[in-house]
Structure formats: C-alpha cells, structure tokens
mmCIF file of N, CA, C and O and ligand atoms in Angstrom:
data_model
loop_
_atom_site.group_PDB
_atom_site.id
_atom_site.type_symbol
_atom_site.label_atom_id
_atom_site.label_comp_id
_atom_site.label_asym_id
_atom_site.label_seq_id
_atom_site.Cartn_x
_atom_site.Cartn_y
_atom_site.Cartn_z
ATOM 1 N N MET A 1 38.995 94.949 102.825
ATOM 2 C CA MET A 1 38.476 94.708 101.489
ATOM 3 C C MET A 1 39.072 95.746 100.538
ATOM 4 O O MET A 1 39.004 96.927 100.790
ATOM 5 N N SER A 2 39.663 95.263 99.480
ATOM 6 C CA SER A 2 40.254 96.163 98.497
ATOM 7 C C SER A 2 39.390 96.162 97.241
ATOM 8 O O SER A 2 39.053 95.110 96.719
ATOM 9 N N VAL A 3 39.024 97.339 96.772
ATOM 10 C CA VAL A 3 38.105 97.448 95.640
ATOM 11 C C VAL A 3 38.674 98.416 94.609
ATOM 12 O O VAL A 3 39.196 99.466 94.964
ATOM 13 N N ARG A 4 38.611 98.025 93.350
ATOM 14 C CA ARG A 4 38.985 98.933 92.267
ATOM 15 C C ARG A 4 37.729 99.286 91.495
ATOM 16 O O ARG A 4 36.912 98.418 91.212
ATOM 17 N N VAL A 5 37.602 100.531 91.156
ATOM 18 C CA VAL A 5 36.442 100.950 90.378
ATOM 19 C C VAL A 5 36.910 101.642 89.105
ATOM 20 O O VAL A 5 38.011 102.185 89.041
ATOM 21 N N LYS A 6 36.039 101.570 88.110
ATOM 22 C CA LYS A 6 36.279 102.277 86.857
ATOM 23 C C LYS A 6 35.227 103.359 86.714
ATOM 24 O O LYS A 6 34.114 103.236 87.231
ATOM 25 N N CYS A 7 35.559 104.374 85.976
ATOM 26 C CA CYS A 7 34.599 105.438 85.699
ATOM 27 C C CYS A 7 33.434 104.847 84.898
ATOM 28 O O CYS A 7 33.651 104.169 83.895
ATOM 29 N N PRO A 8 32.189 105.078 85.356
ATOM 30 C CA PRO A 8 31.055 104.498 84.636
ATOM 31 C C PRO A 8 30.878 105.098 83.237
ATOM 32 O O PRO A 8 30.297 104.457 82.355
ATOM 33 N N ARG A 9 31.372 106.308 82.992
ATOM 34 C CA ARG A 9 31.209 106.949 81.694
ATOM 35 C C ARG A 9 32.302 106.527 80.705
ATOM 36 O O ARG A 9 32.035 105.920 79.677
ATOM 37 N N CYS A 10 33.580 106.819 81.053
ATOM 38 C CA CYS A 10 34.652 106.583 80.079
ATOM 39 C C CYS A 10 35.408 105.282 80.343
ATOM 40 O O CYS A 10 36.298 104.919 79.586
ATOM 41 N N LYS A 11 35.044 104.574 81.411
ATOM 42 C CA LYS A 11 35.670 103.305 81.797
ATOM 43 C C LYS A 11 37.155 103.459 82.132
ATOM 44 O O LYS A 11 37.915 102.487 82.166
ATOM 45 N N GLY A 12 37.564 104.682 82.384
ATOM 46 C CA GLY A 12 38.949 104.948 82.752
ATOM 47 C C GLY A 12 39.195 104.738 84.241
ATOM 48 O O GLY A 12 38.297 104.357 84.990
ATOM 49 N N LYS A 13 40.430 105.017 84.665
ATOM 50 C CA LYS A 13 40.800 104.842 86.065
ATOM 51 C C LYS A 13 40.020 105.816 86.947
ATOM 52 O O LYS A 13 39.864 106.993 86.613
ATOM 53 N N ALA A 14 39.512 105.304 88.056
ATOM 54 C CA ALA A 14 38.790 106.144 89.004
ATOM 55 C C ALA A 14 39.258 105.811 90.416
ATOM 56 O O ALA A 14 39.734 104.708 90.666
ATOM 57 N N ILE A 15 39.152 106.785 91.294
ATOM 58 C CA ILE A 15 39.549 106.554 92.688
ATOM 59 C C ILE A 15 38.377 106.851 93.612
ATOM 60 O O ILE A 15 37.508 107.668 93.296
ATOM 61 N N ILE A 16 38.377 106.147 94.752
ATOM 62 C CA ILE A 16 37.361 106.373 95.777
ATOM 63 C C ILE A 16 37.861 107.509 96.661
ATOM 64 O O ILE A 16 38.941 107.415 97.243
ATOM 65 N N THR A 17 37.098 108.583 96.709
ATOM 66 C CA THR A 17 37.532 109.739 97.487
ATOM 67 C C THR A 17 36.886 109.792 98.862
ATOM 68 O O THR A 17 37.398 110.434 99.771
ATOM 69 N N ASN A 18 35.744 109.106 99.013
ATOM 70 C CA ASN A 18 35.057 109.124 100.301
ATOM 71 C C ASN A 18 34.053 107.984 100.333
ATOM 72 O O ASN A 18 33.702 107.429 99.294
ATOM 73 N N SER A 19 33.594 107.622 101.522
ATOM 74 C CA SER A 19 32.565 106.584 101.611
ATOM 75 C C SER A 19 31.681 106.803 102.824
ATOM 76 O O SER A 19 32.104 107.419 103.807
ATOM 77 N N ASN A 20 30.454 106.318 102.706
ATOM 78 C CA ASN A 20 29.493 106.356 103.814
ATOM 79 C C ASN A 20 29.086 104.928 104.137
ATOM 80 O O ASN A 20 28.586 104.225 103.262
ATOM 81 N N ASP A 21 29.292 104.505 105.376
ATOM 82 C CA ASP A 21 28.848 103.175 105.810
ATOM 83 C C ASP A 21 27.435 103.319 106.362
ATOM 84 O O ASP A 21 27.242 103.817 107.469
ATOM 85 N N LEU A 22 26.446 102.899 105.579
ATOM 86 C CA LEU A 22 25.054 103.143 105.951
ATOM 87 C C LEU A 22 24.462 102.051 106.843
ATOM 88 O O LEU A 22 23.333 102.171 107.292
ATOM 89 N N ALA A 23 25.215 100.969 107.063
ATOM 90 C CA ALA A 23 24.661 99.864 107.861
ATOM 91 C C ALA A 23 25.663 99.371 108.898
ATOM 92 O O ALA A 23 25.653 98.207 109.265
ATOM 93 N N LYS A 24 26.494 100.262 109.400
ATOM 94 C CA LYS A 24 27.594 99.813 110.273
ATOM 95 C C LYS A 24 27.121 99.160 111.575
ATOM 96 O O LYS A 24 27.832 98.360 112.148
ATOM 97 N N ASP A 25 25.928 99.489 112.039
ATOM 98 C CA ASP A 25 25.452 98.915 113.304
ATOM 99 C C ASP A 25 24.405 97.827 113.106
ATOM 100 O O ASP A 25 23.774 97.394 114.061
ATOM 101 N N ILE A 26 24.208 97.382 111.864
ATOM 102 C CA ILE A 26 23.167 96.382 111.591
ATOM 103 C C ILE A 26 23.822 95.050 111.247
ATOM 104 O O ILE A 26 24.562 94.938 110.266
ATOM 105 N N LYS A 27 23.521 94.025 112.058
ATOM 106 C CA LYS A 27 24.083 92.690 111.851
ATOM 107 C C LYS A 27 23.587 92.097 110.533
ATOM 108 O O LYS A 27 22.407 92.249 110.200
ATOM 109 N N ASP A 28 24.457 91.429 109.814
ATOM 110 C CA ASP A 28 24.141 90.751 108.548
ATOM 111 C C ASP A 28 23.737 91.705 107.425
ATOM 112 O O ASP A 28 23.104 91.291 106.460
ATOM 113 N N VAL A 29 24.084 92.965 107.579
ATOM 114 C CA VAL A 29 23.825 93.940 106.517
ATOM 115 C C VAL A 29 25.115 94.708 106.261
ATOM 116 O O VAL A 29 25.830 95.058 107.203
ATOM 117 N N PHE A 30 25.436 94.931 105.000
ATOM 118 C CA PHE A 30 26.574 95.758 104.630
ATOM 119 C C PHE A 30 26.156 96.594 103.452
ATOM 120 O O PHE A 30 25.748 96.074 102.420
ATOM 121 N N TYR A 31 26.172 97.890 103.616
ATOM 122 C CA TYR A 31 25.883 98.766 102.477
ATOM 123 C C TYR A 31 26.715 100.032 102.612
ATOM 124 O O TYR A 31 26.643 100.739 103.617
ATOM 125 N N LYS A 32 27.518 100.287 101.596
ATOM 126 C CA LYS A 32 28.355 101.478 101.583
ATOM 127 C C LYS A 32 28.119 102.269 100.318
ATOM 128 O O LYS A 32 27.940 101.706 99.241
ATOM 129 N N GLU A 33 28.116 103.575 100.452
ATOM 130 C CA GLU A 33 28.138 104.459 99.293
ATOM 131 C C GLU A 33 29.579 104.885 99.091
ATOM 132 O O GLU A 33 30.228 105.328 100.038
ATOM 133 N N LEU A 34 30.073 104.726 97.863
ATOM 134 C CA LEU A 34 31.442 105.107 97.550
ATOM 135 C C LEU A 34 31.415 106.320 96.630
ATOM 136 O O LEU A 34 30.786 106.283 95.570
ATOM 137 N N TYR A 35 32.091 107.364 97.027
ATOM 138 C CA TYR A 35 32.198 108.576 96.202
ATOM 139 C C TYR A 35 33.433 108.433 95.336
ATOM 140 O O TYR A 35 34.530 108.227 95.839
ATOM 141 N N VAL A 36 33.234 108.485 94.032
ATOM 142 C CA VAL A 36 34.275 108.136 93.076
ATOM 143 C C VAL A 36 34.572 109.317 92.146
ATOM 144 O O VAL A 36 33.660 110.031 91.723
ATOM 145 N N GLN A 37 35.854 109.478 91.841
ATOM 146 C CA GLN A 37 36.298 110.551 90.930
ATOM 147 C C GLN A 37 37.063 109.920 89.776
ATOM 148 O O GLN A 37 37.986 109.118 90.000
ATOM 149 N N CYS A 38 36.690 110.254 88.554
ATOM 150 C CA CYS A 38 37.424 109.794 87.370
ATOM 151 C C CYS A 38 38.760 110.542 87.311
ATOM 152 O O CYS A 38 38.787 111.772 87.324
ATOM 153 N N VAL A 39 39.855 109.794 87.296
ATOM 154 C CA VAL A 39 41.181 110.425 87.242
ATOM 155 C C VAL A 39 41.961 109.947 86.014
ATOM 156 O O VAL A 39 43.180 110.096 85.949
ATOM 157 N N GLU A 40 41.242 109.355 85.053
ATOM 158 C CA GLU A 40 41.887 108.887 83.822
ATOM 159 C C GLU A 40 42.522 110.075 83.087
ATOM 160 O O GLU A 40 41.886 111.125 82.970
ATOM 161 N N LYS A 41 43.758 109.868 82.600
ATOM 162 C CA LYS A 41 44.410 110.921 81.797
ATOM 163 C C LYS A 41 43.578 111.107 80.525
ATOM 164 O O LYS A 41 43.234 110.136 79.861
ATOM 165 N N ASP A 42 43.199 112.302 80.223
ATOM 166 C CA ASP A 42 42.298 112.624 79.103
ATOM 167 C C ASP A 42 40.922 111.957 79.274
ATOM 168 O O ASP A 42 40.220 111.719 78.293
ATOM 169 N N GLY A 43 40.571 111.625 80.517
ATOM 170 C CA GLY A 43 39.259 111.030 80.785
ATOM 171 C C GLY A 43 38.205 112.115 80.940
ATOM 172 O O GLY A 43 38.443 113.288 80.643
ATOM 173 N N CYS A 44 37.036 111.720 81.422
ATOM 174 C CA CYS A 44 35.907 112.652 81.451
ATOM 175 C C CYS A 44 35.839 113.488 82.733
ATOM 176 O O CYS A 44 35.120 114.473 82.794
ATOM 177 N N GLY A 45 36.556 113.056 83.780
ATOM 178 C CA GLY A 45 36.573 113.830 85.014
ATOM 179 C C GLY A 45 35.288 113.768 85.821
ATOM 180 O O GLY A 45 35.080 114.570 86.729
ATOM 181 N N ALA A 46 34.425 112.804 85.517
ATOM 182 C CA ALA A 46 33.145 112.717 86.224
ATOM 183 C C ALA A 46 33.340 112.341 87.695
ATOM 184 O O ALA A 46 34.337 111.719 88.073
ATOM 185 N N ARG A 47 32.382 112.731 88.510
ATOM 186 C CA ARG A 47 32.312 112.274 89.899
ATOM 187 C C ARG A 47 31.007 111.493 90.016
ATOM 188 O O ARG A 47 30.003 111.869 89.403
ATOM 189 N N ALA A 48 31.037 110.406 90.779
ATOM 190 C CA ALA A 48 29.863 109.545 90.837
ATOM 191 C C ALA A 48 29.767 108.866 92.199
ATOM 192 O O ALA A 48 30.735 108.833 92.964
ATOM 193 N N VAL A 49 28.610 108.336 92.504
ATOM 194 C CA VAL A 49 28.393 107.574 93.737
ATOM 195 C C VAL A 49 28.075 106.138 93.367
ATOM 196 O O VAL A 49 27.188 105.875 92.562
ATOM 197 N N PHE A 50 28.829 105.196 93.945
ATOM 198 C CA PHE A 50 28.599 103.769 93.744
ATOM 199 C C PHE A 50 27.973 103.213 95.023
ATOM 200 O O PHE A 50 28.227 103.700 96.109
ATOM 201 N N GLY A 51 27.185 102.144 94.872
ATOM 202 C CA GLY A 51 26.676 101.430 96.033
ATOM 203 C C GLY A 51 27.367 100.072 96.125
ATOM 204 O O GLY A 51 27.516 99.392 95.118
ATOM 205 N N MET A 52 27.816 99.699 97.323
ATOM 206 C CA MET A 52 28.449 98.386 97.521
ATOM 207 C C MET A 52 27.686 97.677 98.632
ATOM 208 O O MET A 52 27.566 98.200 99.732
ATOM 209 N N GLU A 53 27.133 96.496 98.304
ATOM 210 C CA GLU A 53 26.302 95.822 99.306
ATOM 211 C C GLU A 53 26.643 94.344 99.458
ATOM 212 O O GLU A 53 27.122 93.704 98.526
ATOM 213 N N PHE A 54 26.354 93.826 100.636
ATOM 214 C CA PHE A 54 26.400 92.396 100.913
ATOM 215 C C PHE A 54 25.081 91.821 100.415
ATOM 216 O O PHE A 54 24.018 92.386 100.670
ATOM 217 N N LYS A 55 25.147 90.682 99.680
ATOM 218 C CA LYS A 55 23.909 90.101 99.166
ATOM 219 C C LYS A 55 23.434 88.915 100.010
ATOM 220 O O LYS A 55 22.360 88.933 100.548
ATOM 221 N N HIS A 56 24.249 87.863 100.082
ATOM 222 C CA HIS A 56 23.843 86.710 100.887
ATOM 223 C C HIS A 56 25.068 85.857 101.183
ATOM 224 O O HIS A 56 26.095 85.987 100.524
ATOM 225 N N TYR A 57 24.929 84.969 102.160
ATOM 226 C CA TYR A 57 26.013 84.059 102.509
ATOM 227 C C TYR A 57 26.042 82.885 101.531
ATOM 228 O O TYR A 57 24.998 82.430 101.074
ATOM 229 N N ILE A 58 27.221 82.395 101.255
ATOM 230 C CA ILE A 58 27.390 81.152 100.497
ATOM 231 C C ILE A 58 27.425 80.004 101.504
ATOM 232 O O ILE A 58 26.756 78.992 101.329
ATOM 233 N N ASN A 59 28.181 80.179 102.574
ATOM 234 C CA ASN A 59 28.140 79.309 103.741
ATOM 235 C C ASN A 59 27.786 80.196 104.922
ATOM 236 O O ASN A 59 28.430 81.225 105.117
ATOM 237 N N PRO A 60 26.787 79.819 105.713
ATOM 238 C CA PRO A 60 26.449 80.667 106.861
ATOM 239 C C PRO A 60 27.583 80.658 107.887
ATOM 240 O O PRO A 60 28.398 79.729 107.900
ATOM 241 N N PRO A 61 27.632 81.653 108.758
ATOM 242 C CA PRO A 61 28.657 81.654 109.804
ATOM 243 C C PRO A 61 28.579 80.368 110.633
ATOM 244 O O PRO A 61 27.488 79.848 110.872
ATOM 245 N N GLN A 62 29.736 79.854 111.069
ATOM 246 C CA GLN A 62 29.821 78.587 111.797
ATOM 247 C C GLN A 62 28.920 78.582 113.028
ATOM 248 O O GLN A 62 28.274 77.579 113.322
ATOM 249 N N THR A 63 28.852 79.686 113.736
ATOM 250 C CA THR A 63 28.033 79.743 114.954
ATOM 251 C C THR A 63 26.563 79.507 114.630
ATOM 252 O O THR A 63 25.839 78.905 115.420
ATOM 253 N N ASP A 64 26.101 79.989 113.480
ATOM 254 C CA ASP A 64 24.703 79.781 113.084
ATOM 255 C C ASP A 64 24.423 78.303 112.820
ATOM 256 O O ASP A 64 23.373 77.789 113.179
ATOM 257 N N VAL A 65 25.374 77.606 112.195
ATOM 258 C CA VAL A 65 25.200 76.183 111.886
ATOM 259 C C VAL A 65 25.101 75.376 113.176
ATOM 260 O O VAL A 65 24.221 74.518 113.318
ATOM 261 N N VAL A 66 25.968 75.662 114.150
ATOM 262 C CA VAL A 66 25.966 74.930 115.422
ATOM 263 C C VAL A 66 24.655 75.169 116.159
ATOM 264 O O VAL A 66 24.028 74.229 116.648
ATOM 265 N N SER A 67 24.190 76.415 116.213
ATOM 266 C CA SER A 67 22.954 76.676 116.958
ATOM 267 C C SER A 67 21.743 76.082 116.240
ATOM 268 O O SER A 67 20.796 75.632 116.883
ATOM 269 N N MET A 68 21.786 76.030 114.906
ATOM 270 C CA MET A 68 20.706 75.399 114.137
ATOM 271 C C MET A 68 20.649 73.893 114.456
ATOM 272 O O MET A 68 19.574 73.342 114.695
ATOM 273 N N ALA A 69 21.813 73.253 114.475
ATOM 274 C CA ALA A 69 21.875 71.816 114.776
ATOM 275 C C ALA A 69 21.374 71.538 116.187
ATOM 276 O O ALA A 69 20.630 70.573 116.421
ATOM 277 N N ARG A 70 21.739 72.405 117.128
ATOM 278 C CA ARG A 70 21.300 72.239 118.517
ATOM 279 C C ARG A 70 19.774 72.323 118.607
ATOM 280 O O ARG A 70 19.141 71.517 119.291
ATOM 281 N N LYS A 71 19.173 73.272 117.915
ATOM 282 C CA LYS A 71 17.710 73.423 117.938
ATOM 283 C C LYS A 71 17.013 72.191 117.364
ATOM 284 O O LYS A 71 16.013 71.729 117.903
ATOM 285 N N ILE A 72 17.556 71.646 116.284
ATOM 286 C CA ILE A 72 16.961 70.456 115.668
ATOM 287 C C ILE A 72 17.022 69.284 116.634
ATOM 288 O O ILE A 72 16.040 68.561 116.812
ATOM 289 N N LEU A 73 18.170 69.111 117.300
ATOM 290 C CA LEU A 73 18.320 68.018 118.266
ATOM 291 C C LEU A 73 17.344 68.183 119.434
ATOM 292 O O LEU A 73 16.735 67.215 119.889
ATOM 293 N N GLU A 74 17.180 69.422 119.910
ATOM 294 C CA GLU A 74 16.246 69.669 121.017
ATOM 295 C C GLU A 74 14.816 69.326 120.609
ATOM 296 O O GLU A 74 14.079 68.703 121.368
ATOM 297 N N GLN A 75 14.439 69.717 119.401
ATOM 298 C CA GLN A 75 13.088 69.410 118.912
ATOM 299 C C GLN A 75 12.889 67.907 118.803
ATOM 300 O O GLN A 75 11.846 67.366 119.151
ATOM 301 N N GLN A 76 13.928 67.208 118.332
ATOM 302 C CA GLN A 76 13.879 65.756 118.192
ATOM 303 C C GLN A 76 13.679 65.088 119.552
ATOM 304 O O GLN A 76 12.855 64.189 119.695
ATOM 305 N N GLU A 77 14.426 65.598 120.562
ATOM 306 C CA GLU A 77 14.301 65.034 121.916
ATOM 307 C C GLU A 77 12.905 65.259 122.465
ATOM 308 O O GLU A 77 12.321 64.375 123.085
ATOM 309 N N GLN A 78 12.335 66.444 122.221
ATOM 310 C CA GLN A 78 10.981 66.717 122.725
ATOM 311 C C GLN A 78 9.962 65.797 122.065
ATOM 312 O O GLN A 78 9.045 65.319 122.719
ATOM 313 N N LEU A 79 10.138 65.513 120.788
ATOM 314 C CA LEU A 79 9.236 64.595 120.090
ATOM 315 C C LEU A 79 9.354 63.197 120.675
ATOM 316 O O LEU A 79 8.348 62.501 120.869
ATOM 317 N N ASN A 80 10.578 62.783 120.995
ATOM 318 C CA ASN A 80 10.797 61.454 121.577
ATOM 319 C C ASN A 80 10.144 61.334 122.943
ATOM 320 O O ASN A 80 9.566 60.302 123.280
ATOM 321 N N ILE A 81 10.220 62.416 123.760
ATOM 322 C CA ILE A 81 9.633 62.414 125.097
ATOM 323 C C ILE A 81 8.114 62.274 125.004
ATOM 324 O O ILE A 81 7.486 61.547 125.758
ATOM 325 N N LYS A 82 7.516 62.965 124.022
ATOM 326 C CA LYS A 82 6.065 62.910 123.849
ATOM 327 C C LYS A 82 5.613 61.582 123.221
ATOM 328 O O LYS A 82 4.427 61.317 123.126
ATOM 329 N N GLY A 83 6.563 60.795 122.763
ATOM 330 C CA GLY A 83 6.243 59.507 122.167
ATOM 331 C C GLY A 83 5.658 59.604 120.777
ATOM 332 O O GLY A 83 4.903 58.738 120.359
ATOM 333 N N VAL A 84 5.994 60.685 120.079
ATOM 334 C CA VAL A 84 5.492 60.854 118.702
ATOM 335 C C VAL A 84 6.395 60.094 117.742
ATOM 336 O O VAL A 84 7.585 60.104 117.877
HETATM 337 ZN ZN1 ZN B 1 35.664 109.148 83.161
#
C-alpha cells in the first residue's frame, strides 16, 4: 500500500518517518499509526501522528461468501428433513 500524506498544518509535503502496526495479529482489523514529518521547503516543520484504519469490506472475502452459502444450504436441508 502506497500512501502520500500532507502536513496537517501547512498542507505542504510530508514524509512518513515511522509507523506502528497496532492490529497486526487481529483478523479483519487494520490500524496503523504513522509518524509524519513536514518537509515542505519553507514549511512549518511540524511532526505529527496520523491514524490509518480499515473500515469495512465492500465485497466480503470469497471464502466468507462460500461458507455463508454452505450454511444456508445446510439449514435449508435440515428444514426439509423436519418437514417444515
Ligand atoms: Zn507543515
């Protein structure tokens, strides 16, 4: 993933100098803190921390769709067996 950031104060060029992956072992979660330095020529020179997070899926992972369909079919078969 390639990300460009701007300085929140002067909106000049900024670079990511470091990052912390706070959710690296948690499935379906992504949250990183990005340490940013303003490097704009004649800029403000501020240093700041940005948060970058995963919000939600637009399409769920393919494996989730297949297992969801399988569960629905199993439930349907059980209903048929019970004669409902
Ligand atoms: Zn700046």
